[in-house]
Amino acid sequence: MISFKGYDDIIERIYRFNQEHVFQYWDRLNDGEKIELLEELSKIDLQMIKDIFSQKTYSIDGEFSPAPYISLPKNENEKNLFKKAEQIGIKHIKEGKLAAFLVAGGQGSRLGFNGPKGKFPIGPVSGKTLFHFHAEKIRASEKKYNVSIPFLIMTSRDNHEETSIFFKEQKYFGLNPDNVNLFPQNMIPSLDRDGKLILSGFNSIFMNPDGHGGSLTALKTSGVLDKLKELKIDTLSYFQVDNPLVKIIDPVFVGFHIMNTADISSKTLQKSYPEEKTGVFVKFAGHTIGIVEYSDMPKDKSGNTSYSAANPAIHLFNIQFISKLTDSGRVKLPYHTAKKKIVGLVDGKQKELDGYKFEQFVFDALPLTEKNVILEILRGEEFAPVKNASGQDSPDSAKELMTALNRKLLESKGITIPDKVKEIEISPLIDIAKNIIIPNTEKVLIS
Ligand code: UTP
């Protein structure tokens, strides 16, 4: 067994868990490099990694049925209830109890964009980035409700610096920098097919971000949760970086959340077609709510039209609930396993190997709630995912959806749109007045 002053406990643990291959380049390392490796290893919970590896396949426990949700309002009574929710939501927002929480630690591998996904240019006319749209929506809400709204952005170890630099360079898109808080999520080692840690260099371990479910733990470990409590924030509006149509501050949603004293509230939208490969909201036998991913759905239920409530990953979290979950440190959500090609160090050279990547999903916190609300929204009004480089859920489809929504908005105000117009972008900072004239050009930017 190797030895190093002050680190022998860690070394002993590595041997005990049969991971001593991580020391195979030990003799090539200087003391500083050895300490770096040992420090990194000291942060890995080997027992947890072993447990995850031995479970590997995540499976749904027990029976479930479709989850109940609040549908879009159809009659006067329902419309009145939505108005009441809106009033309650507005009051809550104006009291400064809400913060926006963006998860942006993903690797965006399907999109194949080099750099943080939030830097992707999505404005159909301006080419403005996803981050820019999100920040301007928050600015617009701050102005509308005359309140300051903290903007929390979870990054990952890999994209934190680039994201921070981008926000600085862009002068925080006009937001007060003191209200913008970027913090990296935690990382978890990937494993090879035999459950062994993978070296990414002579003295470093291959890790991946621990999934969007890691965001709850990261709020705690970064100290952000304590800051939010000091600011008397009680609700987090959680959203993903890749949805340019998301309504970040939505008083109706906030109102229903408050009226129901919910731990988590979630938005839902109808699947486009029964076999769509998306997660759906379900109610488990013990009356808890959850989401079952398409891949985990039993075959006999996968095309069942009753399971139509899809998950656009838009939630409100009660801060007390997050505090309770994170009391003992790491939130105990299950880990989902994905088989991946990983580039690691093998026989002194970078080589592609088969491995496993583990992630927590934020919606696995739903079954831990005592009270929750699921609210139906219209797909075309709030959801334009940018996942793939082309085709479905791509930048092109998202831009089309953005234009379609802007067209609908202008038409609802009685504004005429000339025939030539193909793409329309409206800055989130603009309140559309009735009297604007749209030029007869292919691209229209209202900013
Ligand atoms: P996705 O599940 O779409 O993953 O993330 P991704 O990493 O962005 O993209 P692919 O799968 O590699 O193509 C949904 C949201 O969750 C965030 C992403 O940044 C995105 O906003 N996320 C995902 C994290 O913040 N951390 C993670 O570890 C994973």
Coordinates of C-alpha atoms and ligand atoms in Angstrom, one line a residue:
M1 CA 0.0 0.0 0.0
I2 CA 1.3 3.5 -0.8
S3 CA 1.6 6.0 2.0
F4 CA 1.5 9.8 2.3
K5 CA 1.7 11.9 5.5
G6 CA -1.7 13.1 6.6
Y7 CA -3.7 11.1 4.0
D8 CA -3.2 7.5 5.1
D9 CA -6.8 7.2 6.2
I10 CA -8.0 8.1 2.7
I11 CA -5.5 5.8 1.1
E12 CA -6.6 2.9 3.3
R13 CA -10.3 3.6 2.4
I14 CA -9.4 3.5 -1.4
Y15 CA -7.8 0.1 -0.9
R16 CA -10.7 -1.2 1.2
F17 CA -13.1 -0.3 -1.6
N18 CA -10.8 -2.0 -4.2
Q19 CA -10.1 1.2 -6.1
E20 CA -6.3 1.3 -5.7
H21 CA -5.9 1.4 -9.5
V22 CA -6.3 5.2 -9.1
F23 CA -2.7 5.2 -7.8
Q24 CA -1.2 3.5 -10.8
Y25 CA 0.7 6.6 -11.9
W26 CA 1.7 7.5 -8.3
D27 CA 5.4 7.4 -9.0
R28 CA 5.1 9.9 -11.8
L29 CA 3.5 12.5 -9.6
N30 CA 5.2 15.2 -7.6
D31 CA 4.0 16.0 -4.0
G32 CA 1.6 18.7 -5.1
E33 CA 0.0 16.5 -7.7
K34 CA -0.3 13.6 -5.2
I35 CA -2.1 16.0 -2.7
E36 CA -4.5 17.1 -5.5
L37 CA -5.4 13.5 -6.2
L38 CA -5.8 12.6 -2.5
E39 CA -7.9 15.7 -1.9
E40 CA -10.2 14.8 -4.8
L41 CA -10.5 11.3 -3.5
S42 CA -11.3 12.5 0.0
K43 CA -14.5 14.1 -1.3
I44 CA -15.8 10.9 -2.9
D45 CA -18.3 8.9 -0.9
L46 CA -17.1 5.4 -1.9
Q47 CA -19.8 3.6 0.0
M48 CA -22.5 5.6 -1.8
I49 CA -20.8 5.0 -5.2
K50 CA -20.7 1.3 -4.5
D51 CA -24.4 1.2 -3.5
I52 CA -25.4 3.1 -6.7
F53 CA -23.4 0.8 -8.8
S54 CA -24.9 -2.3 -7.2
Q55 CA -28.5 -1.0 -7.7
K56 CA -27.8 0.4 -11.1
T57 CA -31.2 -0.1 -12.6
Y58 CA -33.7 2.4 -11.2
S59 CA -37.2 0.9 -11.0
I60 CA -40.6 2.3 -10.1
D61 CA -42.0 0.9 -6.8
G62 CA -45.6 -0.1 -6.8
E63 CA -48.8 0.8 -8.6
F64 CA -49.7 4.2 -9.9
S65 CA -52.5 6.0 -11.7
P66 CA -52.6 9.3 -13.6
A67 CA -52.0 12.3 -11.3
P68 CA -54.8 14.8 -10.8
Y69 CA -54.1 18.4 -11.9
I70 CA -55.7 21.8 -12.2
S71 CA -56.9 22.1 -15.8
L72 CA -57.0 25.2 -17.9
P73 CA -60.0 27.3 -16.9
K74 CA -63.1 26.5 -18.9
N75 CA -66.1 28.1 -17.1
E76 CA -66.7 31.4 -15.2
N77 CA -66.1 29.7 -11.8
E78 CA -62.8 28.4 -12.9
K79 CA -61.8 31.7 -14.5
N80 CA -62.6 33.4 -11.3
L81 CA -60.5 31.0 -9.3
F82 CA -57.5 31.7 -11.7
K83 CA -58.1 35.5 -11.2
K84 CA -58.0 35.0 -7.4
A85 CA -54.8 32.9 -7.7
E86 CA -53.3 35.7 -9.8
Q87 CA -54.1 38.4 -7.2
I88 CA -52.6 36.3 -4.4
G89 CA -49.5 35.6 -6.6
I90 CA -49.0 39.3 -7.4
K91 CA -49.2 40.2 -3.7
H92 CA -46.6 37.5 -2.9
I93 CA -44.3 38.6 -5.6
K94 CA -44.5 42.3 -4.6
E95 CA -43.6 41.3 -1.1
G96 CA -40.3 40.2 -2.4
K97 CA -40.7 36.5 -1.4
L98 CA -39.7 35.0 -4.7
A99 CA -36.3 34.1 -6.2
A100 CA -35.7 32.8 -9.7
F101 CA -33.7 29.5 -9.9
L102 CA -32.1 28.5 -13.2
V103 CA -30.4 25.2 -13.5
A104 CA -27.6 25.5 -16.1
G105 CA -25.1 22.8 -15.1
G106 CA -26.0 20.4 -17.9
Q107 CA -23.6 19.3 -20.6
G108 CA -25.9 19.9 -23.5
S109 CA -24.4 17.0 -25.4
R110 CA -27.4 16.5 -27.7
L111 CA -27.3 20.1 -28.9
G112 CA -23.5 19.8 -29.5
F113 CA -22.9 23.4 -28.7
N114 CA -19.4 24.3 -27.4
G115 CA -19.8 26.1 -24.1
P116 CA -22.6 26.7 -21.6
K117 CA -26.0 26.1 -23.2
G118 CA -27.2 29.5 -21.9
K119 CA -24.8 31.1 -24.4
F120 CA -26.7 29.6 -27.3
P121 CA -28.1 32.3 -29.6
I122 CA -31.9 31.7 -29.7
G123 CA -33.4 35.1 -30.6
P124 CA -35.0 34.4 -34.1
V125 CA -34.1 38.0 -35.2
S126 CA -31.6 39.4 -32.7
G127 CA -29.6 36.2 -32.1
K128 CA -29.8 37.0 -28.3
T129 CA -28.7 34.2 -26.1
L130 CA -30.8 32.0 -23.8
F131 CA -29.2 33.7 -20.7
H132 CA -30.1 37.1 -22.2
F133 CA -33.8 36.2 -22.5
H134 CA -34.0 34.8 -19.0
A135 CA -32.3 37.8 -17.5
E136 CA -34.5 40.3 -19.4
K137 CA -37.6 38.4 -18.2
I138 CA -36.5 38.8 -14.6
R139 CA -35.7 42.5 -15.2
A140 CA -39.2 43.0 -16.7
S141 CA -40.8 41.3 -13.7
E142 CA -38.7 43.4 -11.3
K143 CA -40.0 46.6 -13.1
K144 CA -43.6 45.4 -13.3
Y145 CA -43.9 44.4 -9.6
N146 CA -41.5 47.0 -8.3
V147 CA -39.4 44.5 -6.4
S148 CA -36.0 43.0 -6.6
I149 CA -35.9 39.3 -7.6
P150 CA -32.7 37.3 -6.7
F151 CA -31.5 35.3 -9.7
L152 CA -29.8 32.1 -8.7
I153 CA -27.9 30.2 -11.4
M154 CA -26.6 26.7 -10.8
T155 CA -23.6 26.0 -13.1
S156 CA -21.3 23.0 -13.1
R157 CA -17.5 22.7 -12.4
D158 CA -17.0 22.5 -16.2
N159 CA -18.9 25.6 -17.2
H160 CA -18.9 27.8 -14.0
E161 CA -16.0 30.1 -15.0
E162 CA -17.2 30.6 -18.6
T163 CA -20.7 31.4 -17.4
S164 CA -19.5 33.8 -14.7
I165 CA -17.3 35.6 -17.3
F166 CA -20.2 35.8 -19.7
F167 CA -22.5 37.5 -17.2
K168 CA -19.7 39.9 -16.2
E169 CA -19.0 40.8 -19.9
Q170 CA -22.7 41.3 -20.6
K171 CA -23.0 43.5 -17.5
Y172 CA -25.5 41.1 -16.1
F173 CA -27.9 42.0 -18.9
G174 CA -28.9 45.1 -16.9
L175 CA -29.7 43.2 -13.6
N176 CA -28.2 44.4 -10.4
P177 CA -25.1 42.2 -10.1
D178 CA -25.7 41.9 -6.3
N179 CA -28.9 40.0 -7.1
V180 CA -27.2 37.5 -9.4
N181 CA -25.8 34.5 -7.6
L182 CA -23.9 31.8 -9.6
F183 CA -22.8 28.6 -7.9
P184 CA -21.5 25.3 -9.2
Q185 CA -23.3 22.0 -8.5
N186 CA -21.6 19.0 -7.1
M187 CA -19.9 16.3 -9.2
I188 CA -20.1 12.6 -8.9
P189 CA -17.6 10.0 -10.4
S190 CA -18.6 8.0 -13.4
L191 CA -17.6 4.3 -13.2
D192 CA -16.5 1.8 -15.8
R193 CA -18.4 -1.5 -16.5
D194 CA -16.7 -3.1 -13.5
G195 CA -17.6 -0.4 -11.0
K196 CA -14.1 1.1 -11.0
L197 CA -13.4 4.8 -10.8
I198 CA -12.1 6.2 -14.1
L199 CA -9.0 8.4 -14.2
S200 CA -9.3 11.4 -16.4
G201 CA -5.6 12.3 -16.0
F202 CA -2.6 11.0 -14.0
N203 CA -3.9 12.5 -10.8
S204 CA -7.6 13.3 -11.5
I205 CA -10.9 11.3 -11.4
F206 CA -13.5 11.4 -14.2
M207 CA -16.6 13.1 -12.8
N208 CA -19.9 14.3 -14.2
P209 CA -22.4 16.9 -12.8
D210 CA -24.8 15.1 -10.4
G211 CA -28.0 15.9 -12.4
H212 CA -30.6 18.6 -12.0
G213 CA -31.7 16.8 -8.8
G214 CA -28.3 17.8 -7.4
S215 CA -29.6 21.4 -7.4
L216 CA -31.3 20.9 -4.0
T217 CA -28.2 19.7 -2.3
A218 CA -26.1 22.4 -4.1
L219 CA -28.4 25.1 -2.7
K220 CA -27.4 23.9 0.8
T221 CA -23.7 23.1 0.2
S222 CA -23.1 26.5 -1.6
G223 CA -24.5 28.5 1.3
V224 CA -27.2 30.0 -1.0
L225 CA -30.0 28.5 1.0
D226 CA -28.9 30.4 4.2
K227 CA -28.7 33.7 2.2
L228 CA -32.2 33.2 0.8
K229 CA -33.5 32.7 4.4
E230 CA -31.8 35.9 5.4
L231 CA -33.5 37.7 2.5
K232 CA -36.9 36.2 3.7
I233 CA -37.4 34.5 0.4
D234 CA -39.9 31.6 0.8
T235 CA -40.4 30.4 -2.8
L236 CA -38.0 29.4 -5.6
S237 CA -39.1 29.5 -9.2
Y238 CA -37.2 26.7 -10.8
F239 CA -36.6 26.5 -14.5
Q240 CA -34.2 25.0 -17.1
V241 CA -31.8 26.9 -19.3
D242 CA -33.1 25.5 -22.6
N243 CA -36.7 26.8 -22.6
P244 CA -36.8 30.3 -24.1
L245 CA -40.6 30.5 -23.6
V246 CA -40.6 29.8 -19.8
K247 CA -42.6 32.3 -17.8
I248 CA -40.2 32.7 -14.9
I249 CA -42.4 34.8 -12.7
D250 CA -46.0 33.7 -13.1
P251 CA -48.4 35.2 -10.6
V252 CA -51.2 32.6 -11.3
F253 CA -48.8 29.7 -10.7
V254 CA -47.4 31.4 -7.5
G255 CA -51.0 32.1 -6.3
F256 CA -52.1 28.4 -6.6
H257 CA -48.8 27.4 -4.9
I258 CA -49.5 29.7 -2.0
M259 CA -53.2 29.0 -1.7
N260 CA -52.4 25.3 -1.4
T261 CA -49.4 25.8 0.9
A262 CA -47.6 23.4 -1.5
D263 CA -44.1 22.1 -0.9
I264 CA -43.6 21.8 -4.7
S265 CA -45.8 23.0 -7.5
S266 CA -45.3 21.9 -11.0
K267 CA -46.6 22.9 -14.4
T268 CA -47.9 20.3 -16.8
L269 CA -48.9 20.3 -20.5
Q270 CA -50.6 17.7 -22.7
K271 CA -48.4 15.2 -24.5
S272 CA -48.4 16.0 -28.2
Y273 CA -49.3 12.4 -29.0
P274 CA -49.8 9.3 -26.7
E275 CA -46.5 7.6 -27.5
E276 CA -44.5 10.8 -27.1
K277 CA -41.2 10.0 -25.2
T278 CA -41.6 12.2 -22.2
G279 CA -42.1 11.9 -18.5
V280 CA -45.6 12.0 -17.1
F281 CA -47.1 13.0 -13.7
V282 CA -48.5 10.0 -11.8
K283 CA -50.1 9.3 -8.4
F284 CA -48.5 6.4 -6.5
A285 CA -50.6 4.0 -4.4
G286 CA -49.5 5.8 -1.2
H287 CA -51.1 9.0 -2.6
T288 CA -47.8 10.7 -3.3
I289 CA -47.2 12.4 -6.6
G290 CA -44.3 11.7 -8.9
I291 CA -43.1 11.6 -12.5
V292 CA -42.4 8.4 -14.4
E293 CA -40.0 8.8 -17.2
Y294 CA -40.9 7.3 -20.6
S295 CA -38.1 4.8 -20.3
D296 CA -39.4 3.5 -17.0
M297 CA -43.0 3.3 -18.0
P298 CA -44.4 -0.3 -18.2
K299 CA -45.2 -1.3 -21.8
D300 CA -49.0 -1.6 -21.2
K301 CA -49.2 2.0 -19.9
S302 CA -46.8 3.8 -22.3
G303 CA -49.4 4.6 -25.0
N304 CA -52.3 5.0 -22.5
T305 CA -54.1 8.3 -23.2
S306 CA -54.9 8.8 -19.5
Y307 CA -51.1 9.4 -18.9
S308 CA -51.2 12.6 -20.8
A309 CA -49.8 15.1 -18.2
A310 CA -46.3 15.8 -19.5
N311 CA -43.5 17.5 -17.5
P312 CA -42.0 20.7 -18.9
A313 CA -39.7 20.9 -15.8
I314 CA -41.1 24.1 -14.4
H315 CA -41.6 24.1 -10.6
L316 CA -42.0 26.2 -7.5
F317 CA -40.2 25.1 -4.4
N318 CA -41.0 26.1 -0.9
I319 CA -37.8 27.0 0.9
Q320 CA -38.8 25.4 4.2
F321 CA -39.3 22.1 2.3
I322 CA -35.8 22.3 0.7
S323 CA -34.4 23.1 4.2
K324 CA -36.0 20.0 5.6
L325 CA -34.8 17.8 2.7
T326 CA -31.2 19.1 3.0
D327 CA -31.0 19.0 6.8
S328 CA -28.7 16.1 6.9
G329 CA -26.6 17.3 4.0
R330 CA -27.1 15.5 0.7
V331 CA -30.7 15.1 -0.4
K332 CA -31.6 11.4 -0.7
L333 CA -33.0 11.2 -4.2
P334 CA -32.4 8.0 -6.3
Y335 CA -29.7 8.0 -8.9
H336 CA -30.6 7.2 -12.5
T337 CA -27.9 5.4 -14.5
A338 CA -27.0 6.1 -18.1
K339 CA -24.6 4.0 -20.2
K340 CA -22.1 6.3 -21.7
K341 CA -18.9 6.4 -23.8
I342 CA -16.3 8.0 -21.6
V343 CA -12.9 9.3 -22.5
G344 CA -10.5 8.3 -19.7
L345 CA -6.9 7.5 -19.1
V346 CA -6.1 3.8 -20.0
D347 CA -2.5 2.6 -20.1
G348 CA -1.2 6.1 -20.1
K349 CA -3.3 7.3 -23.0
Q350 CA -6.7 8.9 -23.5
K351 CA -9.1 6.3 -24.7
E352 CA -12.8 5.8 -25.1
L353 CA -14.4 3.2 -22.8
D354 CA -17.8 2.0 -21.8
G355 CA -19.0 3.4 -18.5
Y356 CA -21.9 4.6 -16.4
K357 CA -22.9 8.1 -15.5
F358 CA -25.2 8.7 -12.5
E359 CA -27.6 11.6 -12.1
Q360 CA -30.4 12.7 -9.7
F361 CA -33.6 14.1 -11.2
V362 CA -35.2 17.0 -9.4
F363 CA -38.8 15.6 -9.9
D364 CA -37.9 12.7 -7.7
A365 CA -38.4 15.1 -4.8
L366 CA -42.1 15.1 -5.6
P367 CA -43.0 11.9 -3.8
L368 CA -41.3 13.5 -0.7
T369 CA -43.9 16.3 -0.5
E370 CA -46.9 16.4 1.7
K371 CA -48.8 19.0 -0.4
N372 CA -48.3 19.8 -4.1
V373 CA -50.1 21.4 -7.0
I374 CA -49.9 20.5 -10.7
L375 CA -51.2 23.3 -13.0
E376 CA -51.9 22.8 -16.7
I377 CA -50.4 25.3 -19.2
L378 CA -50.6 25.6 -22.9
R379 CA -47.5 24.1 -24.7
G380 CA -47.2 26.8 -27.3
E381 CA -47.3 29.6 -24.7
E382 CA -44.6 28.4 -22.3
F383 CA -42.6 25.5 -23.7
A384 CA -40.0 25.6 -26.5
P385 CA -37.2 23.1 -25.6
V386 CA -33.8 23.4 -27.2
K387 CA -32.4 19.9 -26.8
N388 CA -31.3 18.6 -30.2
A389 CA -29.1 20.2 -32.9
S390 CA -31.9 19.8 -35.5
G391 CA -35.4 18.5 -36.0
Q392 CA -37.7 18.1 -33.0
D393 CA -36.9 20.2 -29.9
S394 CA -34.2 22.1 -31.7
P395 CA -33.2 25.7 -32.1
D396 CA -35.3 25.9 -35.3
S397 CA -38.4 24.5 -33.7
A398 CA -38.0 26.7 -30.7
K399 CA -37.6 29.8 -32.9
E400 CA -40.7 28.9 -34.8
L401 CA -42.6 28.5 -31.5
M402 CA -41.3 31.9 -30.4
T403 CA -42.5 33.6 -33.6
A404 CA -45.8 31.8 -33.4
L405 CA -46.4 33.0 -29.9
N406 CA -45.4 36.6 -30.8
R407 CA -47.7 36.5 -33.8
K408 CA -50.6 35.4 -31.6
L409 CA -49.8 38.2 -29.1
L410 CA -49.8 40.9 -31.7
E411 CA -53.0 39.6 -33.3
S412 CA -54.7 39.5 -29.9
K413 CA -54.0 43.3 -29.7
G414 CA -55.6 43.8 -33.1
I415 CA -52.2 44.6 -34.7
T416 CA -51.9 43.8 -38.4
I417 CA -49.0 41.7 -39.5
P418 CA -48.0 42.2 -43.1
D419 CA -47.8 39.1 -45.4
K420 CA -44.0 39.3 -45.8
V421 CA -43.3 38.8 -42.1
K422 CA -41.7 35.4 -41.3
E423 CA -40.0 35.8 -38.0
I424 CA -41.0 38.0 -35.1
E425 CA -39.1 38.7 -31.9
I426 CA -40.3 40.8 -29.0
S427 CA -37.9 41.8 -26.3
P428 CA -39.1 40.6 -22.8
L429 CA -38.7 44.3 -21.7
I430 CA -41.4 45.5 -24.1
D431 CA -45.1 45.9 -23.2
I432 CA -46.9 45.7 -26.5
A433 CA -49.1 48.8 -27.1
K434 CA -52.1 48.7 -29.4
N435 CA -50.8 51.3 -31.8
I436 CA -47.6 49.8 -33.2
I437 CA -47.0 49.4 -36.9
I438 CA -45.3 46.3 -38.1
P439 CA -42.9 46.8 -41.1
N440 CA -43.4 44.7 -44.2
T441 CA -40.1 42.9 -43.8
E442 CA -39.3 39.2 -43.3
K443 CA -37.7 39.7 -39.9
V444 CA -39.3 41.9 -37.3
L445 CA -37.6 42.9 -34.0
I446 CA -39.7 44.7 -31.4
S447 CA -37.3 46.0 -28.8
Ligands
UTP1 P1 -31.0 17.9 -19.7 O1 -31.6 16.7 -19.0 O2 -31.6 18.3 -21.0 O3 -29.5 17.6 -19.9 O4 -31.0 19.1 -18.7 P2 -28.3 18.5 -20.6 O5 -27.1 18.1 -19.9 O6 -28.6 20.0 -20.7 O7 -28.3 18.0 -22.1 P3 -27.9 16.6 -22.7 O8 -28.8 15.5 -22.1 O9 -26.4 16.4 -22.4 O10 -28.1 16.8 -24.2 C1 -32.2 19.8 -18.3 C2 -31.8 21.0 -17.5 O11 -31.1 20.6 -16.3 C3 -29.8 21.2 -16.3 C4 -29.5 21.5 -17.7 O12 -28.5 22.6 -17.7 C5 -30.9 22.0 -18.2 O13 -31.2 23.3 -17.8 N1 -28.9 20.2 -15.7 C6 -28.8 18.9 -16.2 C7 -28.1 20.6 -14.7 O14 -28.2 21.8 -14.2 N2 -27.2 19.8 -14.1 C8 -27.1 18.5 -14.6 O15 -26.2 17.7 -14.0 C9 -27.9 18.1 -15.6

